[in-house]
Short mmCIF file of C-alpha atoms in Angstrom, two decimals:
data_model
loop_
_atom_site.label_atom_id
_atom_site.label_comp_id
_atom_site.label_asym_id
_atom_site.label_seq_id
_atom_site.Cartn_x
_atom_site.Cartn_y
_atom_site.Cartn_z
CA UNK N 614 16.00 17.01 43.83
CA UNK N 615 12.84 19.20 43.94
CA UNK N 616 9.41 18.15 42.61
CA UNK N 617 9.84 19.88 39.78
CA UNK N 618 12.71 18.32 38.78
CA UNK N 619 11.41 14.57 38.91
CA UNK N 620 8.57 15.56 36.86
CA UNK N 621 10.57 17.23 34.19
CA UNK N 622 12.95 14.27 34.00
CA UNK N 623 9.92 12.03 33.39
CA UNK N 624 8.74 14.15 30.89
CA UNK N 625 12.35 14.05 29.31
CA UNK N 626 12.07 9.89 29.79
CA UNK N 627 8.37 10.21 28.42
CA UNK N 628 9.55 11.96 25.09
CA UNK N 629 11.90 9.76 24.38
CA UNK N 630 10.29 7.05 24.57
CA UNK N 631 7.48 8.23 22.33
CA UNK N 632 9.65 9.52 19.92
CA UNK N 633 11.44 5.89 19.93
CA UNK N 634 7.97 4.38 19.42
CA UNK N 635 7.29 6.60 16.65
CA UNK N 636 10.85 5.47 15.59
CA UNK N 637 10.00 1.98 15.24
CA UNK N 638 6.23 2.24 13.37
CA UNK N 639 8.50 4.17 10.88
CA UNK N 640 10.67 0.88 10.85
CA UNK N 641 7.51 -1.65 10.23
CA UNK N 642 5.93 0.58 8.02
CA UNK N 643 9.29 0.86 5.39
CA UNK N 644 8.74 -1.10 2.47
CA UNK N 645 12.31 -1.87 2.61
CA UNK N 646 12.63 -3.27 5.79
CA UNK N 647 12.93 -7.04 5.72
CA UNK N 648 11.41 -7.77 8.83
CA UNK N 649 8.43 -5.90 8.33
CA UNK N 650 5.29 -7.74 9.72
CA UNK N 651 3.45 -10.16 7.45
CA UNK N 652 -0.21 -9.01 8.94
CA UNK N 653 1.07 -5.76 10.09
CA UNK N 654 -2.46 -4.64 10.32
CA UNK N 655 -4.11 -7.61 12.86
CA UNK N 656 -0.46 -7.03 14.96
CA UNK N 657 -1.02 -6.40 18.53
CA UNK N 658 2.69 -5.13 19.40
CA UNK N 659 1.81 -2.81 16.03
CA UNK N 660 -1.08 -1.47 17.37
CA UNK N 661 0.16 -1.13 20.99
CA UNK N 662 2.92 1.11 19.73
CA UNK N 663 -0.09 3.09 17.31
CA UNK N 664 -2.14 3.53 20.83
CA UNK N 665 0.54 4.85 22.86
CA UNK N 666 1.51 7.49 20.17
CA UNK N 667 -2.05 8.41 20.22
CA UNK N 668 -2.75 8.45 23.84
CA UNK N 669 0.50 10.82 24.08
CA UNK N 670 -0.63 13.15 22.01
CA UNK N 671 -4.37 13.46 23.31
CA UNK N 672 -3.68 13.48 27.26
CA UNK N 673 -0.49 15.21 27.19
CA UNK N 674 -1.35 18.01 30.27
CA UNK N 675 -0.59 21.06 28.56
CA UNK N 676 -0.98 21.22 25.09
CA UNK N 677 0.89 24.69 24.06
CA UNK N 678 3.89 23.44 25.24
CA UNK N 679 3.70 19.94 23.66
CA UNK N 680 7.23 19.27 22.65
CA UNK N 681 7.70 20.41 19.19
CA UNK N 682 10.26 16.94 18.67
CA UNK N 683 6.90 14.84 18.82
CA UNK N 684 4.97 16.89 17.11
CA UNK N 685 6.72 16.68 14.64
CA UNK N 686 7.57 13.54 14.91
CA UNK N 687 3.93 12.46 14.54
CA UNK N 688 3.37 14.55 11.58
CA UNK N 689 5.78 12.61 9.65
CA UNK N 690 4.32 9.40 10.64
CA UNK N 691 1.77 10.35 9.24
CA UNK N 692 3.08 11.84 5.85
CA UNK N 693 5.04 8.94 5.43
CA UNK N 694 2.45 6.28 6.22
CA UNK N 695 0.10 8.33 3.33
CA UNK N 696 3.00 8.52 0.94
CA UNK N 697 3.64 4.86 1.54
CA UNK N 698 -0.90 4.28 0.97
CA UNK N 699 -0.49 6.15 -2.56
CA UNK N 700 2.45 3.91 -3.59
CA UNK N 701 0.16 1.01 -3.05
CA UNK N 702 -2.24 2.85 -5.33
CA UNK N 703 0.67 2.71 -8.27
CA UNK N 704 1.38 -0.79 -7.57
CA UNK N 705 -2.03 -1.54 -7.49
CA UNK N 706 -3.11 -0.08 -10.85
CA UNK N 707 0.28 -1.82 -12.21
CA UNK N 708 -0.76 -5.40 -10.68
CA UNK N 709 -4.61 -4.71 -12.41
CA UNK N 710 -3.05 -4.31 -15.92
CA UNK N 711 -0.60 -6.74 -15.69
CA UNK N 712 -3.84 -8.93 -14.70
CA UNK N 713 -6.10 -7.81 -17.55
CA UNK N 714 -2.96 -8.72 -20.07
CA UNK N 715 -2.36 -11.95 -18.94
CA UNK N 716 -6.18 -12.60 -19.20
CA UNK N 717 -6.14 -11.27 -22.65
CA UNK N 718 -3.13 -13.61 -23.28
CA UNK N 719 -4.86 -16.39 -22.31
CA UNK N 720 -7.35 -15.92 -24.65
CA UNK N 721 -5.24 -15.37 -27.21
CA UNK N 722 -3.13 -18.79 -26.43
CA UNK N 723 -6.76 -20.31 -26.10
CA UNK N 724 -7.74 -19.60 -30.11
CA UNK N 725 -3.93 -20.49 -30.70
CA UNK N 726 -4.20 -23.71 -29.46
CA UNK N 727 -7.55 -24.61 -30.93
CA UNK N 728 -6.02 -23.50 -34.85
CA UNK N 729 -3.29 -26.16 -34.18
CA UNK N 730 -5.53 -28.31 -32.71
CA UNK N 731 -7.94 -28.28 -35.60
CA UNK N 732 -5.66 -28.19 -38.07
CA UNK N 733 -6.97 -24.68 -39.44
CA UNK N 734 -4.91 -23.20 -42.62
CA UNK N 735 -3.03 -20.39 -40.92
CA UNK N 736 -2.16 -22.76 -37.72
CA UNK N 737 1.41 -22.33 -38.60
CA UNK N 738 1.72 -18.20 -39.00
CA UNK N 739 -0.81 -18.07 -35.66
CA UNK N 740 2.35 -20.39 -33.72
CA UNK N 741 4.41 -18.07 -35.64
CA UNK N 742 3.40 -14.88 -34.45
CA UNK N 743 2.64 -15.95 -30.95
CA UNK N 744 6.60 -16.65 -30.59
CA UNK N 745 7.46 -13.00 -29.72
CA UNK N 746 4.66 -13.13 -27.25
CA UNK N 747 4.81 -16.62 -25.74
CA UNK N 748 7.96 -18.69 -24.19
CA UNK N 749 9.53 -21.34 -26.52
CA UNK N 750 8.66 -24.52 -24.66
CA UNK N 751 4.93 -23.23 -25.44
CA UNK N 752 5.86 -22.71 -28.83
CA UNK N 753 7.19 -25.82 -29.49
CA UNK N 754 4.66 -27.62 -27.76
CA UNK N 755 1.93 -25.68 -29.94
CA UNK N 756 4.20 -26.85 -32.81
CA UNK N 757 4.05 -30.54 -31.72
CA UNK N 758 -0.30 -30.19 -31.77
CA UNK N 759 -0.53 -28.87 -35.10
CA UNK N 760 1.60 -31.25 -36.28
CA UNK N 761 1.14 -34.57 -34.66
CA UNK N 762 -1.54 -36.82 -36.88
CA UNK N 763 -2.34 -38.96 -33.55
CA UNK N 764 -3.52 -36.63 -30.73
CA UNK N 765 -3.07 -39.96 -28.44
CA UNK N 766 0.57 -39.85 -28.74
CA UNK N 767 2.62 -39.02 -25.31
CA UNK N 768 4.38 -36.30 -26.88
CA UNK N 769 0.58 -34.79 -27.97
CA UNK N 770 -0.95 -35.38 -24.44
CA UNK N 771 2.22 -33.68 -22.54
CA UNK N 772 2.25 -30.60 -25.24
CA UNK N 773 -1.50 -30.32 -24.18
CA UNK N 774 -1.11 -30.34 -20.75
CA UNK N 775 1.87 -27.60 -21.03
CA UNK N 776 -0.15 -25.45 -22.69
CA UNK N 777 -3.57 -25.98 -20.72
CA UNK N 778 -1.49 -25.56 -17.74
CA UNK N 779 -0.08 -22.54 -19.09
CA UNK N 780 -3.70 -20.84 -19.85
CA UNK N 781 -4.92 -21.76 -16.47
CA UNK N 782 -1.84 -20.03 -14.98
CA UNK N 783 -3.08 -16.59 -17.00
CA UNK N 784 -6.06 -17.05 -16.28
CA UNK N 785 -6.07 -17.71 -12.54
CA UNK N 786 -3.12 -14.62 -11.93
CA UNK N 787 -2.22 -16.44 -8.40
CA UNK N 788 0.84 -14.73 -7.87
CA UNK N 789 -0.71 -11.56 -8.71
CA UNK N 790 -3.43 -12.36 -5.95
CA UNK N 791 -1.04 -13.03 -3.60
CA UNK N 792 0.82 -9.45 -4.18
CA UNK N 793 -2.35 -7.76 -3.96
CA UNK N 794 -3.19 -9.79 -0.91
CA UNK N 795 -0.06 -8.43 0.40
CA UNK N 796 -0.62 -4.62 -0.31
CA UNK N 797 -4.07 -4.80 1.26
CA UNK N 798 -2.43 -5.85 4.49
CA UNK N 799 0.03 -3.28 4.16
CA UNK N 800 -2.77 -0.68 3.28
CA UNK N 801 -4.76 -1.70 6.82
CA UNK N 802 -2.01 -0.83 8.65
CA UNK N 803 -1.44 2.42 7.10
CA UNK N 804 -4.54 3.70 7.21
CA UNK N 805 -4.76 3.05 10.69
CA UNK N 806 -1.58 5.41 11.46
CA UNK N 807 -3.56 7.77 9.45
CA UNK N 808 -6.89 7.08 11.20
CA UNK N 809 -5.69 7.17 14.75
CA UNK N 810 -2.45 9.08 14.77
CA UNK N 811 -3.91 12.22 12.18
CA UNK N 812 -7.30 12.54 14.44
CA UNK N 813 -5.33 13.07 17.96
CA UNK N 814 -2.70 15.38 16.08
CA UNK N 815 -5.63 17.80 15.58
CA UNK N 816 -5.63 18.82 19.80
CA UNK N 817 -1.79 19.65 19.72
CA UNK N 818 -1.86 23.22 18.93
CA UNK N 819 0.45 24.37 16.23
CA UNK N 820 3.98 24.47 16.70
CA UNK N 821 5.96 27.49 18.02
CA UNK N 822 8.02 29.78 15.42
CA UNK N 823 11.01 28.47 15.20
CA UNK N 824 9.29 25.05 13.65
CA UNK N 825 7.56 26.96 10.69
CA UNK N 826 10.82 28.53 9.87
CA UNK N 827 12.04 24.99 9.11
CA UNK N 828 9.38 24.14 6.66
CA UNK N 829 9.20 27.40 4.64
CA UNK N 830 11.62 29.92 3.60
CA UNK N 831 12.04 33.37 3.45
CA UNK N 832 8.21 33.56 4.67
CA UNK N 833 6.98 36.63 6.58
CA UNK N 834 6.20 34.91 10.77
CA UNK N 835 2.61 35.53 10.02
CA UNK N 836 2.49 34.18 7.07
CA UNK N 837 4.61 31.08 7.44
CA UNK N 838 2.24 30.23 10.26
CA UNK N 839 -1.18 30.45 8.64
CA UNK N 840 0.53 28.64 5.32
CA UNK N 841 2.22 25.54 8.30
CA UNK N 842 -1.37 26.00 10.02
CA UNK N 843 -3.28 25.38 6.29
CA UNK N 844 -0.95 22.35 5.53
CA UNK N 845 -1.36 20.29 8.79
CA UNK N 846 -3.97 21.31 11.19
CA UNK N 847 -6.58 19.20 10.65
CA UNK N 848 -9.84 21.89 11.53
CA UNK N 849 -8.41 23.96 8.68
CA UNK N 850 -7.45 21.52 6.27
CA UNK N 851 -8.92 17.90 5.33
CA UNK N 852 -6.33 15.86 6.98
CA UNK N 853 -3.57 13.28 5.80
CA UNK N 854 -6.30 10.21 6.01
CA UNK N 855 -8.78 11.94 3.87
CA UNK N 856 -5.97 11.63 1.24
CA UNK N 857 -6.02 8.04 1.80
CA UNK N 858 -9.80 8.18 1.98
CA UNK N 859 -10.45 9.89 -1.79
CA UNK N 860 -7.22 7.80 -3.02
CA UNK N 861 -7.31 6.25 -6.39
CA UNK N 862 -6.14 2.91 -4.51
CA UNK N 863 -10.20 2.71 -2.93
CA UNK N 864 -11.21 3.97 -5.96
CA UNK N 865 -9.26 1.36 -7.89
CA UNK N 866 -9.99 -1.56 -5.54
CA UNK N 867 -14.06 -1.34 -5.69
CA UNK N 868 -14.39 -0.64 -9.19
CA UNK N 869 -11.62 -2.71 -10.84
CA UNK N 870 -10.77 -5.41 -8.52
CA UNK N 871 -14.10 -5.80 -7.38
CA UNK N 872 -13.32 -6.56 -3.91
CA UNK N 873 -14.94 -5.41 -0.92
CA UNK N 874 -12.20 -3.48 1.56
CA UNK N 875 -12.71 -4.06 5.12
CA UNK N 876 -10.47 -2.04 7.43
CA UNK N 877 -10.60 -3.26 10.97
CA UNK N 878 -10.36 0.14 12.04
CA UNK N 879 -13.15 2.67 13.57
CA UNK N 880 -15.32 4.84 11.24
CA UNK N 881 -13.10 7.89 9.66
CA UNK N 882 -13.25 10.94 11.36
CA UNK N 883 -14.95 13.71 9.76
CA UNK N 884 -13.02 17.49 10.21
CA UNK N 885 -13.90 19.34 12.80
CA UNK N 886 -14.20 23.06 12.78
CA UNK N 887 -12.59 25.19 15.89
#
């Protein structure tokens, strides 16, 4: 076999296994995927399949004939990986409201439980009202305060405790922590496809003819081109991560949740201009 040969046949061997890499970020990445990583983000095997994506793309020997398979490959990484970081916005946004109403609920079980407690005059319509909001083991225990004449009674002190208890869980939103806990660590590791995979995409030049005729239709050569060029080079457009970047979910997170986001990732790339 000639020298040629062996080196196209590595290339072949090289691709594929890039393009089964690529294959299997896709895999951790899928919110469906029941195996996903718990701390995708801090994952070494996760980030050893990120770097060798990356280092393909940026020291591949001659870039205008970078196989069109990977490069396109990479692109949807990286589309799906920011598609997946705006979900997280969504849930995020859902998880703060659901937070702020059980907050507000709490409250309003807190002035509940204080009419029964004290005996006020509309202590039975408040219990009353609360029953479409609130389960029926808190109504009834509610029901058991406003009526009992001895708060030292068992019954008193264990309707008391299931409704303190029930405050505190409102209050406190653990679960809700948790899940937002969760989508953080999620978030990490997608912005890192979109840090490290969208900056060394922007040294493959773009893709050969027969790739923009995929993505748009009935679109003069020239034209389809400059419209593929405008939609995923990264000089001439701001790239995937700076839809991450300017996200509502950032947004969302400092000035709702309050939380400080740390991504164990290097500083975001700026654009470029050829």
């Amino acid at each position: 076999m000639s020298k040629a040969g062996i080196v196209n046949v590595r290339m072949v061997i090289t691709e594929e296994k890039i393009l089964s890499n690529i294959d299997k970020v896709n895999k951790l990445i899928n919110p469906n995927n029941k195996k996903q990583l718990v701390e995708l983000g801090d994952d070494s095997y996760f980030k050893d399949l990120i770097e060798s994506i990356k280092t393909y793309l940026i020291e591949y020997p001659k870039k205008k004939n970078f196989p069109i398979s990977v490069y396109k490959a990479a692109y949807n990484l990286v589309e799906y990986a920011t598609n997946q970081f705006e979900e997280n916005t969504k849930k995020i946004e859902e998880l703060i409201r659901q937070r702020e109403k059980n907050i507000g609920l709490a409250s309003d079980l807190k002035d509940i439980l204080n009419s029964a407690i004290e005996k006020e005059k509309d202590w039975k319509n408040n219990v009353k009202n609360a029953s479409s909001i609130f389960q029926e083991d808190i109504i009834e225990a509610l029901g058991i305060i406003g009526r009992a004449k001895n708060d030292t009674t068992e019954n008193y002190q264990d309707a008391l405790k299931l409704v303190n208890a029930r405050i505190n869980n409102l209050e406190s939103n653990l679960h809700i922590e948790i899940d937002m806990e969760r989508i953080e660590d999620r978030s990490k590791a997608l912005s890192y496809i979109g840090i490290e995979v969208a900056d060394a995409l922007k040294v493959i030049p773009a893709p050969a003819e027969e790739v923009m005729q995929e993505s748009v239709n009935e679109v003069g050569v020239q034209q389809a081109t400059n419209t593929y060029m405008e939609q995923t080079r990264v000089e001439v457009k701001p790239s995937l991560w700076s839809r991450i970047k300017n996200s509502k979910f950032v947004r969302t997170i400092k000035c709702l949740m309050k939380v400080k986001i740390r991504l164990d990732v290097p500083a975001l790339p700026e654009g470029k201009g050829e």
